[in-house]
């Protein structure tokens, strides 16, 4: 990609179509757009098959709407995460994006402008408890916007092992599994021990006392004695889903 | 239990009552029920003599009521912990469980549908200060729902040792003692040094500054130089009570 | 006990056998012995059915031998923990305690002078990995000196769940179980979910990186979503064994 | 697999080849072997295409040799990690495994008894500094024993960005990349921003002062703002390699 | 004191005024009073020359008023700390303690029923910044209720050293000094280096970012290279004042 | 300065203009003013070319207005940081400082009474994301009140490296650069590797989960492998700006 | 003191004995001596009644001997702390200080050149266990060099409360008490609750697992609910002793 | 610089001197050299006026010598930090760099091949104690190799303030100051309050107990209430010196 752009510029220099100082300028012109407070990176869409995601904490409603609009204007799919419903309502009032929808459990705004063909295999999303569902919802919304089918198995924490073992075969057939657990986070190790595909572990901030807002689960997962387990940040369903999607797309030769 | 179930299935296979693929299916059918967002584990009731407890943080009011209803429908006793009164009021509005009551200090909903015969010996619950009472209340409600009598000795922290020493004989006769303390949590060591029964220590998040929400008390208790002291998570009156009840029931041969 | 002593003194006062100032002195004379650097507490033996344990870190070889000798002189059983073999050899050179033996895996000196009748039920000691064996050995030596039979199940960590599940029935019949695990420490939750007896969890300092010398396992165990799990300090096989023995003796009515 | 085994047993019951109590016994016989101190899990080899790995810390030389021998006896490939050369020398003295070799930078013993066909695509292993090489070596040895070709790009930390950018195209063509970095660990974010394949980040304990033995790098990687980055434990080249291999094998349809 | 009580009881036994079982009961009757949720310790007043302090966090308004009333009924001075004005207003509505007053900066309720003669020397209370004043106010109110004169020097943090040095002589004449500082807490070391009396350092939770709610200041003070500096918990003006008062009273021979 | 003052006093003593005890008094009179709750340090203005800054957390509105008024009365420029708009409105109601303005993104009150000549070179302020803008705004307001021109480059985090590289030349020409980043904070290392001027890194509390309110970014920056990077406290745009201004003024010979 | 020096200089200026620039020089000449690597502060001896203490960690043997010699040359008493015996032997080889002695348990070198009259009241030093004795020894040596008598009560930890209670009257008569405890550090709270004099708590690094090298005991002591307890750094027997001595000297009017 | 290189390549393309694919290759050829295990970055020397520094921890002696040799071969000055004397001796045995010297206090190897003209103003290096000297030595060696004169003021910690104040004028004339302090690290705040130049604070790992290997000092410095203070990593004298040199060179217009 970069090679292509460089080649074109060099050819224009060679042919005299552009002079050297113009070439230098062009070399510096990269495919991003400046809004004053945010650089929008359209290039990213091309590279990852996913629209730029707007991570909303710390941004004002006005900033979110402006970034959203710029991104949507290119016809791409757009995902805004960790965003309250009132931001969505402010966006809806602009009446510019009637297809945009708010996913309340995931706390995300989704705009699907491009039809995405679903993957053959589904990404399994497994949660230890009911309280882990919001993180699972963020993972689900993200994965689906990247063209992935998903399947949710929830409330199968290790304190009731038979609940999990009922899904053994389904787990063993998966291409990639996202395991979401708070409290002691032991589910990732147990699932990791049952399967031979990559397991992406998401600690959640569910729990009290010495769970320290997810640190206990995070440490459990990092220290997992099961192989094939990697970890993302606390509550980061988004990041787990992107990685799972990248893996599944590689496997299904979509990339 | 599991052996029994396996045996039955094998006998049915042998007798030709069921074919092999049906047997395989049966082997996978475990006694849990799927609500979409939560697996309810009725089996647990049989195993522990306690209804499934609903740990409420992170669950919506709708989810709590649905789980509660499913569990109650089997005629079991039900305990919902860490739950605000408004959830109880929403449950009360369904008018389905007139015997359910809200224990405000313990922040618990209790539904006693089955008569529980009380234990002979009481579990002693000892607190260092008045501010530790909510944790003691959670322990009390839990133990009682497991058929345990309880006795509360409160505000006997180590800074006024004579208050505690007045109870020495009572302490020395107990089968098991729950010690609840915040701030520096030294009470568990002192009680542990006075008795020869197991002491279950519960650090509480009471305190300011370098008490770090209960970590100081937790560390104190983990490092106790008294023997027979084990520790549960910060503020976890529920877990202490379950363990104390399991011990007392073993002793009274109820199990 | 204390009541008995008080009563005797009061009777002696009443009968005029002793005068008041002598009574006051006697009230202050408690059954401990002063070595200058250590108070030896013979009373403890009576109370717990276990000789005073010598926790050796920070004590000089001379101090250990002197305390050991005083304790042994009363005919009690003696246990010295966390002690290197060279201390044992120095003790052996005194030729005073020919029956004393060194348990190298447990790093303990054991002197059995009184015959201890073994418990009916064995305490189960379960370890996640081979590297947890030294902690298990300390637990075993301690429990046995308290008259407990023990049974060891080792290397059944959660990454290979079928190894553990092979012992399900044995686990479900136990009075009390000690679970020893390092790395992510998830074994305690899984065992706790399988049984209805108290589980005493011992985190070990086995592991690297973010296991932080056992903190990861400790947090996992404190946050266990399984009921009936209590926790002792990192690597503290001794403390777990004492608590398990106190529980089992209460159950077998030996106390 | 498990289904197959169950099916066979059920068929034998049906046909009367075995009686029910024998069937129950068989159901409990799982493919692991008990050495007294360690359960060896041959099943694992079948499931993951990798011999059981012996994680050596906390194990005695005798234990390591015994486990190694049992595993090797089945004809599998064997990998022992975090092991000093003197253990290898003790193993060599047994003269039982002449093909075993010691990889000193990786601190691993490798026994290749089965020919492994190499993957088409190589796993890229990228390090920030020269001091990260031992972790890279562990990853390399592991991946290769799982049939993966590897390619190493080292000392391309972010303080000299042009060094890394020289490899942009190679990075963008990879199926999966392992990024190994200590100190501030920023390399994972920068690589993650350049590529659209999964990046497995390994924090290393390289660094001084507030690097806290790798915690700084670990936190950096967990908080990476680049998508597709997941993290394993500090210095855990082994775990990163297994996950990378699982991904690449899925992609190359070997599984 | 205790000796006196014992003596009296023994004499009553000897003279036959009371029988032995009555004596045993009396021995167990200690000078504390039980409110159900709190043991009130009147004895404390005698011992320390200060009424029982009510530490209010975690107590309900009703509990605070009941404890307050019991304590006040004996004619003692009463201090309630960390209490909001609405609790004071509820107390005021009872119209039982018209002399009680609310100290809003200190967040304390004070009831002076006994005239306290002021100390000759004043306790110096030195703060680093204006924002440390609430902690200083708690110290002042506490010390004064213990009969201590106080003198406040505020906003003399180390970044403007000349402000502090203007008070050098006053500092050097003090019997005891309380130093209150947040942010980096360096003031305690500097004051400690200037004087030869005990300095009690109080870290405050003032500061942002890596001040971690007072931990930075706490560590600074614990590591002070100046001699004579001891430390109390974060924001604990009360504890510093009590210790300072105990010291000053010993010096002025009031005890 | 101090030398000058000392010299004058000594000369007055020598000439007999003042007697010795008057001289001693004068030596103790330092150029600060006492408000009861705060020492105002006018001297500071002379020394640093910046009015005393009022750090507002922990101060009441009344205290802030009183300090502000005293400082402004000398004709100096005044900056109040970390202050809510309602404090500004209370100040505005006094109608004493019509030129004072509220900078809402920076949460600062600014009063420019003295014309400040702008620096020749601008301080570059570089942020990783849009959410880091409030910290950048505090830095900008502070630097400008110290007579520094500033230039803002925002949203150039390392996950999209080409956005940053477009500014390489501008970065390489700067005298001093402030880099502001949350989440993993890697931007400081990358900028530090591109330039040869001092880089002042400001970690921000932006991020979730294991970013721990800015600690992850702080550690990243402290461990930066790039040279010339120093660090200030989390979110401390003010401190970064003052240091940057001190450096730039030294370079432009204004000091 | 400082006032005296200033006065003298001013008088010399007035009388013309010295000129102004000489006076300025004199004002800058403070009573410390520069060794190139260390400023020796003889003034301190005058101020605190204790020779400069040499804190030895991080200093070379040569540096220690040189500082020691300079200090001893003035005829003062000298104390070197945290120093190994080989440094003492190197000092002894110089044959300059035949009265210097090495206190091996305290790891201190002591040189008493000036006769110190002992205090009337002894400072009580109380330890929880035998392993805390080295810290007690450092406290003892320090206090005695400051003219304090000391009395040691050791091995009276809270797990055997009757051992401590035997000393109640002695504790209640003390002017000041040093409490030294590792593991859970609860002894300080219990002692603090028994007495009405200041208690200086010293956490020790004794303990394993979650004692974290003394942090558990430190937090326990900081969070003590007993009044009159202040805390010094982990293992800092020296600092506790200096503070205790300062207090006792104030009480005995020696200062 | 980069612009220059790009320009040259473009001109060669234009003139036909090189064809496009050659140009592309050249664009990828950056001025670094690959040793297999380390990329050597000669470019850095040009950019910063300092040879590449070899940070030695984690590198083998062979690797250090090979990197050293490559760097020295270009005629540049070379600095190897955190390196033991035996590495220097191995280097000396190669007899290739007779001018290389070992700085033992700084633990550095220095090779000065190019004459460096010293700066006009000296960088002040101020330490709190004698034990901080090794860090000061690393700073000194580094600064001098960057052409900076240095001046050392040592052992002027805040507990003896008069020692520091004797240097006030020298401090106030400096362009930039490095403050090195362990234990409580308060020196940086005090110096920062005295001067109006940038202060670079280096926490050191000197101290015991709750100094946590330098964390206490680090937090103190980050929370400094003095303006103009920035912080580098614990013990990182090198990094402080580089930043100080970059600042001083900017001021003296050498860059």
Short mmCIF file of C-alpha atoms in Angstrom, two decimals, chain G residues 79-241:
data_model
loop_
_atom_site.label_atom_id
_atom_site.label_comp_id
_atom_site.label_asym_id
_atom_site.label_seq_id
_atom_site.Cartn_x
_atom_site.Cartn_y
_atom_site.Cartn_z
CA UNK G 79 26.58 5.47 66.82
CA UNK G 80 26.82 3.67 63.47
CA UNK G 81 23.73 1.66 62.53
CA UNK G 82 22.94 -1.14 60.06
CA UNK G 83 26.58 -2.03 59.79
CA UNK G 84 28.24 -5.41 59.39
CA UNK G 85 30.90 -6.69 61.72
CA UNK G 86 33.63 -6.47 59.07
CA UNK G 87 33.29 -2.69 59.03
CA UNK G 88 33.78 -2.69 62.77
CA UNK G 89 36.84 -4.86 62.36
CA UNK G 90 38.27 -2.46 59.81
CA UNK G 91 37.64 0.34 62.28
CA UNK G 92 39.26 -1.64 65.07
CA UNK G 93 42.36 -2.14 62.96
CA UNK G 94 42.91 1.61 62.94
CA UNK G 95 43.37 1.27 66.72
CA UNK G 96 42.05 4.79 67.13
CA UNK G 97 38.94 3.95 69.12
CA UNK G 98 39.70 1.20 71.62
CA UNK G 99 36.45 1.85 73.51
CA UNK G 100 34.30 1.33 70.42
CA UNK G 101 32.28 -1.87 70.57
CA UNK G 102 30.17 -3.86 68.15
CA UNK G 103 26.62 -4.78 69.15
CA UNK G 104 25.98 -7.78 66.97
CA UNK G 105 22.25 -8.28 67.49
CA UNK G 106 21.64 -4.57 66.84
CA UNK G 107 24.24 -4.51 64.02
CA UNK G 108 25.62 -1.26 65.45
CA UNK G 109 28.97 0.25 66.39
CA UNK G 110 28.86 2.23 69.63
CA UNK G 111 31.47 4.65 70.95
CA UNK G 112 30.75 6.11 74.37
CA UNK G 113 33.28 8.84 75.10
CA UNK G 114 31.08 10.95 77.31
CA UNK G 115 29.51 9.53 80.41
CA UNK G 116 25.72 9.67 80.09
CA UNK G 117 23.62 9.90 83.23
CA UNK G 118 20.75 7.44 82.99
CA UNK G 119 17.11 8.51 83.02
CA UNK G 120 14.96 7.83 86.06
CA UNK G 121 12.17 6.07 84.23
CA UNK G 122 12.92 3.30 81.78
CA UNK G 123 11.57 3.17 78.25
CA UNK G 124 9.65 -0.11 77.84
CA UNK G 125 10.48 -2.06 74.71
CA UNK G 126 7.90 -4.75 74.01
CA UNK G 127 8.22 -7.35 71.23
CA UNK G 128 5.67 -9.77 69.81
CA UNK G 129 8.15 -12.53 69.05
CA UNK G 130 11.70 -13.71 69.44
CA UNK G 131 12.39 -12.86 65.83
CA UNK G 132 11.74 -9.17 66.52
CA UNK G 133 14.74 -9.01 68.85
CA UNK G 134 17.24 -7.45 66.39
CA UNK G 135 14.96 -4.45 65.98
CA UNK G 136 14.55 -4.24 69.75
CA UNK G 137 18.32 -4.37 70.11
CA UNK G 138 18.75 -1.41 67.77
CA UNK G 139 16.18 0.53 69.78
CA UNK G 140 17.88 -0.36 73.05
CA UNK G 141 21.38 0.65 71.95
CA UNK G 142 20.08 3.93 70.58
CA UNK G 143 18.02 4.83 73.63
CA UNK G 144 20.89 4.02 75.99
CA UNK G 145 23.28 6.23 74.05
CA UNK G 146 20.73 9.01 74.58
CA UNK G 147 20.89 8.44 78.34
CA UNK G 148 17.78 6.35 78.66
CA UNK G 149 17.33 3.27 80.76
CA UNK G 150 15.40 0.57 78.91
CA UNK G 151 13.48 -2.51 79.90
CA UNK G 152 12.69 -5.33 77.51
CA UNK G 153 9.54 -7.48 77.52
CA UNK G 154 9.69 -9.95 74.71
CA UNK G 155 7.61 -12.63 73.00
CA UNK G 156 4.24 -11.43 74.25
CA UNK G 157 2.31 -11.47 70.96
CA UNK G 158 -1.47 -11.33 70.96
CA UNK G 159 -2.00 -14.99 70.07
CA UNK G 160 -1.19 -15.77 73.71
CA UNK G 161 -2.82 -12.84 75.41
CA UNK G 162 -2.19 -14.04 78.97
CA UNK G 163 1.55 -13.59 78.41
CA UNK G 164 1.01 -9.89 77.77
CA UNK G 165 -1.60 -9.34 80.47
CA UNK G 166 0.90 -10.49 83.09
CA UNK G 167 2.70 -7.18 82.50
CA UNK G 168 -0.33 -4.91 82.63
CA UNK G 169 0.75 -2.88 85.64
CA UNK G 170 4.27 -2.38 84.37
CA UNK G 171 2.87 -1.17 81.06
CA UNK G 172 0.46 1.21 82.75
CA UNK G 173 3.23 2.90 84.74
CA UNK G 174 5.50 3.65 81.76
CA UNK G 175 6.19 7.14 80.40
CA UNK G 176 6.50 5.85 76.85
CA UNK G 177 6.44 2.38 75.27
CA UNK G 178 7.99 1.03 72.07
CA UNK G 179 6.03 -1.88 70.61
CA UNK G 180 7.81 -4.00 68.02
CA UNK G 181 5.87 -6.58 66.02
CA UNK G 182 5.94 -8.29 62.64
CA UNK G 183 3.44 -10.63 61.02
CA UNK G 184 0.07 -9.01 61.70
CA UNK G 185 1.39 -6.37 64.10
CA UNK G 186 -1.70 -6.42 66.32
CA UNK G 187 0.31 -6.02 69.51
CA UNK G 188 0.47 -2.23 69.18
CA UNK G 189 -3.31 -1.92 69.25
CA UNK G 190 -3.66 -4.18 72.26
CA UNK G 191 -0.94 -2.37 74.22
CA UNK G 192 -2.35 1.00 73.13
CA UNK G 193 -5.72 -0.03 74.53
CA UNK G 194 -4.19 -0.92 77.92
CA UNK G 195 -2.22 2.25 78.63
CA UNK G 196 -2.50 6.02 78.65
CA UNK G 197 1.04 6.93 77.61
CA UNK G 198 2.33 7.37 74.04
CA UNK G 199 3.04 4.10 72.21
CA UNK G 200 5.53 4.10 69.36
CA UNK G 201 4.86 1.18 67.05
CA UNK G 202 7.60 -0.41 64.95
CA UNK G 203 6.47 -2.85 62.28
CA UNK G 204 9.10 -5.48 61.48
CA UNK G 205 9.77 -7.36 58.29
CA UNK G 206 9.30 -10.67 60.07
CA UNK G 207 6.74 -12.89 58.40
CA UNK G 208 6.15 -14.62 55.11
CA UNK G 209 3.69 -14.54 52.26
CA UNK G 210 1.29 -11.66 52.45
CA UNK G 211 3.21 -9.92 55.20
CA UNK G 212 5.04 -8.24 52.32
CA UNK G 213 8.21 -7.52 54.23
CA UNK G 214 6.43 -5.64 56.98
CA UNK G 215 3.73 -3.83 55.07
CA UNK G 216 0.96 -5.85 56.69
CA UNK G 217 2.21 -4.93 60.15
CA UNK G 218 2.73 -1.31 59.07
CA UNK G 219 -0.85 -1.00 57.85
CA UNK G 220 -2.19 -2.68 60.98
CA UNK G 221 -0.37 -0.17 63.13
CA UNK G 222 -1.38 2.86 61.06
CA UNK G 223 -4.99 1.75 61.29
CA UNK G 224 -4.85 1.04 65.00
CA UNK G 225 -8.13 1.85 66.68
CA UNK G 226 -6.25 2.45 69.95
CA UNK G 227 -5.39 6.06 70.72
CA UNK G 228 -1.88 7.29 71.41
CA UNK G 229 -0.24 5.01 68.85
CA UNK G 230 2.13 6.52 66.31
CA UNK G 231 4.22 4.61 63.82
CA UNK G 232 7.75 4.62 62.42
CA UNK G 233 9.18 2.90 59.36
CA UNK G 234 9.52 -0.87 59.07
CA UNK G 235 12.36 -2.26 61.24
CA UNK G 236 13.29 1.27 62.32
CA UNK G 237 14.18 0.60 65.96
CA UNK G 238 16.54 3.56 65.84
CA UNK G 239 13.86 6.10 65.01
CA UNK G 240 11.47 4.75 67.62
CA UNK G 241 14.16 5.00 70.26
#
